[in-house]
mmCIF file of C-alpha atoms in Angstrom:
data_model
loop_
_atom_site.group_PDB
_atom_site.id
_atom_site.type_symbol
_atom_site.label_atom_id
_atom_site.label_comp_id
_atom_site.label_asym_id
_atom_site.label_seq_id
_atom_site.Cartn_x
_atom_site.Cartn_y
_atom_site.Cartn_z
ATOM 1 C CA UNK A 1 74.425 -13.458 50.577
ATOM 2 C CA UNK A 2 71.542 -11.147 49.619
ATOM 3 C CA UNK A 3 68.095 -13.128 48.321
ATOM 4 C CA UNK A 4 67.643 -9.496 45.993
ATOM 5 C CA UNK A 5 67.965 -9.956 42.361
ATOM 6 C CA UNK A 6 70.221 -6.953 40.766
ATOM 7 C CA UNK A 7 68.661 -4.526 39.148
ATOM 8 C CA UNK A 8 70.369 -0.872 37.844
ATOM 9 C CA UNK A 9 69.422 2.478 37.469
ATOM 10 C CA UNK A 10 70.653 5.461 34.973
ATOM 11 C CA UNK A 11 71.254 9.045 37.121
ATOM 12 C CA UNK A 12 70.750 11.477 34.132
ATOM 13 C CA UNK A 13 70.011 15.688 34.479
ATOM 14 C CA UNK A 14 70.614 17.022 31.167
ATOM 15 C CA UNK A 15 69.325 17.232 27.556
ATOM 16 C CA UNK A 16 69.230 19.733 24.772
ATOM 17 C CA UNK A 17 65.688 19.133 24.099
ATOM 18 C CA UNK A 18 62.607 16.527 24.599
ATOM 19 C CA UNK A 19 63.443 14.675 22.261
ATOM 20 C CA UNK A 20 66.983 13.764 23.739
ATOM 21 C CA UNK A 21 65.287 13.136 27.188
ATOM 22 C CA UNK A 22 63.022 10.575 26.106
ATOM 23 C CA UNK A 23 65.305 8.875 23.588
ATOM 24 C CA UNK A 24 67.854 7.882 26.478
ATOM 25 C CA UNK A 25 64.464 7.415 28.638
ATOM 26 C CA UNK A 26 63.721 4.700 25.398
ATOM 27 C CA UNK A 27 67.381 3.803 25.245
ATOM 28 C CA UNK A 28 67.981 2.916 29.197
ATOM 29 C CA UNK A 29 64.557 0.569 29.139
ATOM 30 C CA UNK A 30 65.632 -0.988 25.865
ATOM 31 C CA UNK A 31 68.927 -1.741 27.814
ATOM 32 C CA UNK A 32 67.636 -3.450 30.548
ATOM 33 C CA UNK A 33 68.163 -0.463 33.511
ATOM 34 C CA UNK A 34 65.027 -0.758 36.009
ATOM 35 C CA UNK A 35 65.324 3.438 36.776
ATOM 36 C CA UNK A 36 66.192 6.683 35.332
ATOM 37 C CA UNK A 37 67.114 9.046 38.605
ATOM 38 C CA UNK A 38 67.245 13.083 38.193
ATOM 39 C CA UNK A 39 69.247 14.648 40.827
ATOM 40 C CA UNK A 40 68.033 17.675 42.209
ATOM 41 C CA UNK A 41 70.332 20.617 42.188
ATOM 42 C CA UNK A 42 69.894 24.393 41.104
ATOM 43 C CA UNK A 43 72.999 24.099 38.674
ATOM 44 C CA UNK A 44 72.267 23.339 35.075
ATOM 45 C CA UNK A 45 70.049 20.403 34.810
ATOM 46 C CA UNK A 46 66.128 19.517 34.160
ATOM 47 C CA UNK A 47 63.632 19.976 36.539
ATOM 48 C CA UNK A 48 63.242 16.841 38.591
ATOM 49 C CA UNK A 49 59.234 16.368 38.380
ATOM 50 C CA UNK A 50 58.815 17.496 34.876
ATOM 51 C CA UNK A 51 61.875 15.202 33.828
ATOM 52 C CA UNK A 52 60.409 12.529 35.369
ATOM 53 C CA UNK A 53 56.933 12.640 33.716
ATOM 54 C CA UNK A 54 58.384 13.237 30.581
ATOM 55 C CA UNK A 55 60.192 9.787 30.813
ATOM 56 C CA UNK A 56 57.744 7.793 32.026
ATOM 57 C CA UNK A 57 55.664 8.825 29.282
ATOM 58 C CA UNK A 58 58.117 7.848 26.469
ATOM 59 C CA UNK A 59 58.342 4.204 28.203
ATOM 60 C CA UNK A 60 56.577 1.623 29.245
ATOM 61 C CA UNK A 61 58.224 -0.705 32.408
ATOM 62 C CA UNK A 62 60.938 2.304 33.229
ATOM 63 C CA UNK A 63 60.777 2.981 36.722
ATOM 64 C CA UNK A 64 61.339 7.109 37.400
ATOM 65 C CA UNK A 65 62.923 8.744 40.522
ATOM 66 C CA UNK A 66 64.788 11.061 42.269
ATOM 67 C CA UNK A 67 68.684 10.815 43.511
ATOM 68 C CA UNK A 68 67.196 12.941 45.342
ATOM 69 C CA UNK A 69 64.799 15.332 46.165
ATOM 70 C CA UNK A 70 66.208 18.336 48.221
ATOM 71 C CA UNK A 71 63.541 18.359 51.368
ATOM 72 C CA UNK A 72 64.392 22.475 51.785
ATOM 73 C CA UNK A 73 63.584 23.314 47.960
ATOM 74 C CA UNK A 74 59.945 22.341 48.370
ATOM 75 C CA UNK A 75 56.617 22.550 51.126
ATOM 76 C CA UNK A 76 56.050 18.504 51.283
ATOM 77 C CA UNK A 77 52.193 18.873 50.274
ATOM 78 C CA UNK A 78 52.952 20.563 47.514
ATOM 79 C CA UNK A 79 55.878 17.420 46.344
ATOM 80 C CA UNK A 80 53.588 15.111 47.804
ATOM 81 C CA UNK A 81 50.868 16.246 45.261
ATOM 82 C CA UNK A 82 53.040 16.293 42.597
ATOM 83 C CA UNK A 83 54.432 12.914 43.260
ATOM 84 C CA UNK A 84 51.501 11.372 43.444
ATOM 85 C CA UNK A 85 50.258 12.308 40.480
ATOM 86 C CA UNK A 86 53.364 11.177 38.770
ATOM 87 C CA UNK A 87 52.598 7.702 40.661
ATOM 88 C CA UNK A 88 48.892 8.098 39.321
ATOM 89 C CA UNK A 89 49.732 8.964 35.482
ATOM 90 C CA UNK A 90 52.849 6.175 35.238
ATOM 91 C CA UNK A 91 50.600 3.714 36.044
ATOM 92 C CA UNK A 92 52.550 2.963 39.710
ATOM 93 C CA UNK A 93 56.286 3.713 38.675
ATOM 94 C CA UNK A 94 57.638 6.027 40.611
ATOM 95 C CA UNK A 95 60.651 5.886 42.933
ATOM 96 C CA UNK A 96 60.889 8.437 45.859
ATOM 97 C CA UNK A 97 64.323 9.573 46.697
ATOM 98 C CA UNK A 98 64.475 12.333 49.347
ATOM 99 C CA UNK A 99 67.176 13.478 51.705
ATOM 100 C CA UNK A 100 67.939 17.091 53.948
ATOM 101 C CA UNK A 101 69.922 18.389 51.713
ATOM 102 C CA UNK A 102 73.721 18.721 51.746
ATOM 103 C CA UNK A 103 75.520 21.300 48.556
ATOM 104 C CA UNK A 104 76.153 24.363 50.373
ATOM 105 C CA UNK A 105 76.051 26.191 46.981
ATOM 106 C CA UNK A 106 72.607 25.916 45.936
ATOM 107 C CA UNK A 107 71.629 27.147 49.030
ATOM 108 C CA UNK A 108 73.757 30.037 48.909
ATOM 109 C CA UNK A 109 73.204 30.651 45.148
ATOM 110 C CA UNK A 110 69.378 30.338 45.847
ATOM 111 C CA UNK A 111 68.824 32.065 49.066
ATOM 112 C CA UNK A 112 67.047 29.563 50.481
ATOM 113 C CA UNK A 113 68.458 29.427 54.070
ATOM 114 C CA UNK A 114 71.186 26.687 54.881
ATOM 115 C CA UNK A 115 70.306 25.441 58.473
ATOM 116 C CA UNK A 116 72.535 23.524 60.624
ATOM 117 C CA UNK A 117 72.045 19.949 59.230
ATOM 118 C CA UNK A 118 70.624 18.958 63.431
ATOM 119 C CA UNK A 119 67.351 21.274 61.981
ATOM 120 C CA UNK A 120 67.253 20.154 58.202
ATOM 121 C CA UNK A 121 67.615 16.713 58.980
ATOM 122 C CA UNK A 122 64.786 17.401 61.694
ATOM 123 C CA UNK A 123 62.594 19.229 58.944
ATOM 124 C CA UNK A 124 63.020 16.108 56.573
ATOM 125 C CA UNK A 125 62.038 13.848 59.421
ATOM 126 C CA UNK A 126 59.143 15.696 59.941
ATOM 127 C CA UNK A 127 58.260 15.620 56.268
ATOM 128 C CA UNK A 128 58.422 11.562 55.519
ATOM 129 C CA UNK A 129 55.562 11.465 58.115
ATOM 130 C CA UNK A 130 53.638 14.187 55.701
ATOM 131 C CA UNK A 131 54.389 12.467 52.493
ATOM 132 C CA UNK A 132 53.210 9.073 53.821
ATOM 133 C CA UNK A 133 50.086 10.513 55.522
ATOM 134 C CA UNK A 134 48.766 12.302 52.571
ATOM 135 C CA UNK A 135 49.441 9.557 50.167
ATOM 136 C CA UNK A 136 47.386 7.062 52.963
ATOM 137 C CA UNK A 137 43.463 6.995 52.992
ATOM 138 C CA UNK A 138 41.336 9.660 54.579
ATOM 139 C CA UNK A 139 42.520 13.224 56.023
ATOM 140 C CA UNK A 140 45.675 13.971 57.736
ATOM 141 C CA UNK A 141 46.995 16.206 60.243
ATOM 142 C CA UNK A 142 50.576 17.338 61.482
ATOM 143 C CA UNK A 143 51.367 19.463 64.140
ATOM 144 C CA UNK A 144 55.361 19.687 64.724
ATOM 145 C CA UNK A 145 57.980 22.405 64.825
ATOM 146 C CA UNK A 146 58.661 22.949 61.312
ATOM 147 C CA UNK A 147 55.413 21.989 59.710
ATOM 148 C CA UNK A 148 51.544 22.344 60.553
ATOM 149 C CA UNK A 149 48.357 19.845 58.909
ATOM 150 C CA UNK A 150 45.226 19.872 59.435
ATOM 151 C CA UNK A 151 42.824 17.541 58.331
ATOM 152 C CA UNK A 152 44.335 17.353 54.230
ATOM 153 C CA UNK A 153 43.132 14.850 52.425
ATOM 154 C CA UNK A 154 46.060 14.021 50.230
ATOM 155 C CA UNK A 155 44.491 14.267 46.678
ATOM 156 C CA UNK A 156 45.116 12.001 44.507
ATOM 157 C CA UNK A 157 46.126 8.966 45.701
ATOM 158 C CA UNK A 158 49.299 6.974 44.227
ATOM 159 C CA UNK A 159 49.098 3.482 42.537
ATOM 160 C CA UNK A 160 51.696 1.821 44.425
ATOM 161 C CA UNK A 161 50.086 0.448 48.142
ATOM 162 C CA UNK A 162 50.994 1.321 50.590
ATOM 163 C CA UNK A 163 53.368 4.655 48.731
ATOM 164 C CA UNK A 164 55.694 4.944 46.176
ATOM 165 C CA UNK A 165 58.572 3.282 47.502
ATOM 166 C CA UNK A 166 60.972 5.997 49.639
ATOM 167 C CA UNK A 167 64.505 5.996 49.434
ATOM 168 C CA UNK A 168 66.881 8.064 51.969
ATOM 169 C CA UNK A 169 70.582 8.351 50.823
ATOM 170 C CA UNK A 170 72.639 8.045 54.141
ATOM 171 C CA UNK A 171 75.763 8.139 55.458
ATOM 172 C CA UNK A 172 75.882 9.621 58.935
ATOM 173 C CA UNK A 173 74.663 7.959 61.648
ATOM 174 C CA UNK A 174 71.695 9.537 62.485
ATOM 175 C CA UNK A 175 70.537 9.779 58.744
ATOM 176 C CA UNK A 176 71.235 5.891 58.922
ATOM 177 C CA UNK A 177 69.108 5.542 61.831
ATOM 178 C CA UNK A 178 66.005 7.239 60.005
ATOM 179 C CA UNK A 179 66.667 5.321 56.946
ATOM 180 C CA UNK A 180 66.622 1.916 58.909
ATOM 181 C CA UNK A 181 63.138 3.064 60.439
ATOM 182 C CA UNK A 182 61.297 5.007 57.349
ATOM 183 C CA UNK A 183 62.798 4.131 53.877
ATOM 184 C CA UNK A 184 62.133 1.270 51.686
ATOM 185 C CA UNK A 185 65.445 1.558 49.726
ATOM 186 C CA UNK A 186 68.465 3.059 51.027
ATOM 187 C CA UNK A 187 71.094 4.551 49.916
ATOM 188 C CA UNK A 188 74.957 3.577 51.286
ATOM 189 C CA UNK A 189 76.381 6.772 50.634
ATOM 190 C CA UNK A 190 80.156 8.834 51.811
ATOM 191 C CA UNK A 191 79.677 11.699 53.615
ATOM 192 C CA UNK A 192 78.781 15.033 52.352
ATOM 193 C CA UNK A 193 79.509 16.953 55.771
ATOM 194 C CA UNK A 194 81.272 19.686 53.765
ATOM 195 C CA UNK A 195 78.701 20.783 51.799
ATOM 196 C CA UNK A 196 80.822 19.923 48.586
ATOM 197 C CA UNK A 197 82.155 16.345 46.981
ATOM 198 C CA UNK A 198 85.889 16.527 48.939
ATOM 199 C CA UNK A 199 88.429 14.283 49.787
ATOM 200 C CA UNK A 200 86.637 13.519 52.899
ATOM 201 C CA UNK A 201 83.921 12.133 50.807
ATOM 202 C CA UNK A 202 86.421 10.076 49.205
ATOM 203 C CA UNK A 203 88.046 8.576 52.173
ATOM 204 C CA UNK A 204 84.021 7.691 53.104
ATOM 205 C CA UNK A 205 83.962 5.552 50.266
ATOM 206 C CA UNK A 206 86.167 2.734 50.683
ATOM 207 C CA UNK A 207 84.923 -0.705 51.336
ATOM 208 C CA UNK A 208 85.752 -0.037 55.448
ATOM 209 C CA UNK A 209 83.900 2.458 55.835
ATOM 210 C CA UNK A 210 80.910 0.849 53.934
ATOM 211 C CA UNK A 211 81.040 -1.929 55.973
ATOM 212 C CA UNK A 212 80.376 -0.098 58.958
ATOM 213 C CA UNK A 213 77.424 1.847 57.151
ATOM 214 C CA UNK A 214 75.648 -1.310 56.533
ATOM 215 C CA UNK A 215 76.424 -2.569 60.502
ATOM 216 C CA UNK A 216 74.880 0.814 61.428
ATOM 217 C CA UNK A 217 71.927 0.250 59.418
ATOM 218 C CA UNK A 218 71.632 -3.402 60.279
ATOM 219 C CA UNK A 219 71.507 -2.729 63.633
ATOM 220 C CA UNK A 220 69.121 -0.247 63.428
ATOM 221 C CA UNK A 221 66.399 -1.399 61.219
ATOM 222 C CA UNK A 222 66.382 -4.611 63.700
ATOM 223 C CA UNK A 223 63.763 -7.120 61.702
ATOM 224 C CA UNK A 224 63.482 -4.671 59.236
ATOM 225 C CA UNK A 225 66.822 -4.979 57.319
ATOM 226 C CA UNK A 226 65.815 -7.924 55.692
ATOM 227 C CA UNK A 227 63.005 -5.675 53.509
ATOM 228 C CA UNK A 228 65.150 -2.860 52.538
ATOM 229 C CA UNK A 229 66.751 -3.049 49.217
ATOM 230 C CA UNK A 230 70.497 -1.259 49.270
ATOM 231 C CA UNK A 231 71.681 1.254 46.698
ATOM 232 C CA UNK A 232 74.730 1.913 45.823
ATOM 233 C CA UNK A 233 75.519 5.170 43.068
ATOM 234 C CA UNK A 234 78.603 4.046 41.231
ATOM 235 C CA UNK A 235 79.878 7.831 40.347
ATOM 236 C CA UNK A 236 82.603 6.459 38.486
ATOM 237 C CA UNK A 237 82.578 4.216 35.502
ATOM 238 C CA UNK A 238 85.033 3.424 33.526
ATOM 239 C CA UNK A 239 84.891 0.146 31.757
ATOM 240 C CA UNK A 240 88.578 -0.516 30.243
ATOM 241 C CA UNK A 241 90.412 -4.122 29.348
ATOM 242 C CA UNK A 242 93.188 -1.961 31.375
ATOM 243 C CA UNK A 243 91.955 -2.468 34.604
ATOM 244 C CA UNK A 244 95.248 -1.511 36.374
ATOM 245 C CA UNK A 245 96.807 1.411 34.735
ATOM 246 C CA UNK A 246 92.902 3.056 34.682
ATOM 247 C CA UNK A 247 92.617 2.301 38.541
ATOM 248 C CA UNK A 248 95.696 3.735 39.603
ATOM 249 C CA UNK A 249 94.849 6.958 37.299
ATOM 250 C CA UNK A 250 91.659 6.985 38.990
ATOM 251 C CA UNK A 251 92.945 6.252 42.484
ATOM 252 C CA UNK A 252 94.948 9.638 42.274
ATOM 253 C CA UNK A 253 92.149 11.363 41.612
ATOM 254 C CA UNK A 254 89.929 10.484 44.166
ATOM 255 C CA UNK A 255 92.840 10.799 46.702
ATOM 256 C CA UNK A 256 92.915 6.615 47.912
ATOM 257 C CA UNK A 257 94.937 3.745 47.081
ATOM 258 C CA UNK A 258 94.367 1.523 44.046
ATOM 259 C CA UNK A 259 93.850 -1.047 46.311
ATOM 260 C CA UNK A 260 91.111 1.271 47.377
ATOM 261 C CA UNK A 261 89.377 1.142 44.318
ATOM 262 C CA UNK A 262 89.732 -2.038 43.652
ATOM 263 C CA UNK A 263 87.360 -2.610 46.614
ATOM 264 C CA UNK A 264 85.139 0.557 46.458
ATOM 265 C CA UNK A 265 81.492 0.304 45.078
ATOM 266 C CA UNK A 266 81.369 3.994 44.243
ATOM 267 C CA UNK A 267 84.317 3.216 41.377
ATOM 268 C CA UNK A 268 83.611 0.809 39.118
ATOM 269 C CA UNK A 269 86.809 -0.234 36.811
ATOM 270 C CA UNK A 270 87.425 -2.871 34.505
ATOM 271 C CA UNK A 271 86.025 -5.051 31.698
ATOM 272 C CA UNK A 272 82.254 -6.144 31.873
ATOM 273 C CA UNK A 273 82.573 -9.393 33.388
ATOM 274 C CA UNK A 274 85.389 -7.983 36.040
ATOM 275 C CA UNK A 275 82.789 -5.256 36.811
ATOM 276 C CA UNK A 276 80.117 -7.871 37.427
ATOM 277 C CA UNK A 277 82.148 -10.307 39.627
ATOM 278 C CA UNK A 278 82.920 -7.044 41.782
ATOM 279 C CA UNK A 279 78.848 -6.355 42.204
ATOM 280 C CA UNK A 280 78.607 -9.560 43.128
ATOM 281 C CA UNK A 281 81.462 -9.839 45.290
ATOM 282 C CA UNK A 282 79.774 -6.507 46.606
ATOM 283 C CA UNK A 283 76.483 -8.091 47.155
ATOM 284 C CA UNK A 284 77.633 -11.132 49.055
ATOM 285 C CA UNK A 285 79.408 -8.232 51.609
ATOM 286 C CA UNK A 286 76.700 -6.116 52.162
ATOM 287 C CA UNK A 287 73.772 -7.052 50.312
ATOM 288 C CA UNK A 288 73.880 -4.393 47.568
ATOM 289 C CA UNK A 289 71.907 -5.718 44.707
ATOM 290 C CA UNK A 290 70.493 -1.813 43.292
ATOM 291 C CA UNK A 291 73.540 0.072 41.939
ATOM 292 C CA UNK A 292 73.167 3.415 39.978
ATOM 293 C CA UNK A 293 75.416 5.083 36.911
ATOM 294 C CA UNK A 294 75.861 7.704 35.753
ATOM 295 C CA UNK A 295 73.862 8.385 32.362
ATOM 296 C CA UNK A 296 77.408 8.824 30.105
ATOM 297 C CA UNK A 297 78.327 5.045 30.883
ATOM 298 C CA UNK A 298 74.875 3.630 30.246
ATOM 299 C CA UNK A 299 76.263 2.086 26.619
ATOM 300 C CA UNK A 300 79.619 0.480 28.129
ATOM 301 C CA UNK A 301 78.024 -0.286 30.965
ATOM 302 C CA UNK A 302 74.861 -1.969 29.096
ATOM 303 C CA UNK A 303 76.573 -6.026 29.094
ATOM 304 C CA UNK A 304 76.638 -5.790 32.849
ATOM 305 C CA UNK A 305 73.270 -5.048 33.031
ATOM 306 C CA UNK A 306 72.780 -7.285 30.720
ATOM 307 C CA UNK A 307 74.849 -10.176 32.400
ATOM 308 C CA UNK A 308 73.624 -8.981 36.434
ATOM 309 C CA UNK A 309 69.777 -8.224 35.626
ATOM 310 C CA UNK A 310 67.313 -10.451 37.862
ATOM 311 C CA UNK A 311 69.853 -12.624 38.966
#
């Protein structure tokens, strides 16, 4: 069984205007979730950075991230800056999601060339080392195939020692490998190989193929599994007092077996306290104690947070 306490986070991208961003910012810390995530996308949602400040301005304790930054859409001293200085103005509260990409339609709605994922997963390697050398004391320099630094002093420094904390979202193996070496939280995620959320993605989300995620990662981060904190983002929420008819309806749509769901940590079905015996029951498998909603369940979902918080 995991020693981690739970803790949850709210994945939101939308509002009509500032004040509906930082009333759910105010509603998700008065409710107990540790993080509100922006995703970042070129459909129609916020900005990620600008989101972010905005929210940890309206709040206090709420933690602020990214689920997660694109590593294509922007040059790494440039988010670096700008991530630090969300670190600096939050007073330390700033979570750092960033992965290589994956939606084959923002790149080809942007222009932004789509690279085999070999090279963008390169490039984001490549650009962890940046982000933690600038946010580190004195100047830095880089000198690989994708990026070139020479003696930047990453200006201004974040609170948090010895970075914001990083997470990597991972589900291949060689994203899993980088994860168990670099991040401080990572992310347990299905596979996004086809550029689009597809059945494959699906059938990467049962409770058998997380296990072997998690033996991956164990394996790789050696002595350093025991300091990375697991994440799990629950796209699927439904809390019902008709656990079975609900599962079956939402078995069919993802394409699995309700048997499926009834074991899968992406789907979350049933009443509050069946939900929470599940996160547990997930927890004591593979040590998932961080789990992530998305922001249209954060009232039904508020008693589990309630229930599951620092336990």
């Amino acid at each position: 069984m995991s020693d981690r306490r739970f803790r949850f986070g709210v994945q939101a991208h939308q509002a009509a205007d500032g004040r509906v961003w930082t009333d759910l910012a105010q509603r998700a810390e008065e409710l107990g979730y540790s993080t509100l995530l922006v995703m970042d996308h070129f459909g129609d949602q916020l900005g990620p950075v600008p989101a972010m400040t905005a929210a940890a301005a309206a709040t206090r304790e709420l933690r602020v991230g990214s689920l997660v930054f694109d590593n294509d859409y922007r040059h790494p001293v440039t988010l670096a800056k700008d991530i630090a200085t969300v670190d600096l103005l939050s007073g330390g509260r700033v979570e750092f999601g960033l992965g290589a990409g994956w939606m084959t339609s923002d790149y080809e709605e942007s222009g932004i060339p789509l690279d085999p994922a070999p090279v963008r997963i390169d490039r984001m390697e490549e650009a962890i080392a940046i982000f933690k050398g600038l946010w580190a004391p004195g100047p830095f320099s880089h000198d690989g195939e994708h990026y070139r630094i020479t003696d930047l002093e990453g200006t201004p420094k974040p609170v948090q020692h010895p970075h914001p904390p990083v997470l990597i979202g991972a589900g291949g193996k060689r994203m899993l490998g980088i994860a168990a070496r670099e991040a401080d939280i990572v992310g347990i995620n299905p596979s996004m190989s086809a550029g689009a959320i597809s059945r494959e993605a699906a059938l990467d989300s049962t409770a058998a193929a997380v296990d072997g995620k998690v033996e991956r990662l164990r394996e790789r981060a050696g002595a350093r599994f025991d300091d990375i904190e697991l994440n799990i983002f629950s796209y699927a929420v439904v809390v019902t007092d008709d656990r079975q008819s609900v599962g079956e309806y939402v078995a069919g749509r993802f394409g699995v077996t309700p048997a499926d769901i009834d074991a899968m940590p992406y789907a979350l079905v049933g009443s509050p306290g069946e939900i929470a015996d599940d996160l547990r029951s997930y927890r004591d498998r593979w040590g998932t104690s961080y789990f992530t909603i998305m922001a249209d369940a954060i009232e039904p979902f508020a008693p589990v947070v309630a229930e599951l918080t620092g336990t």
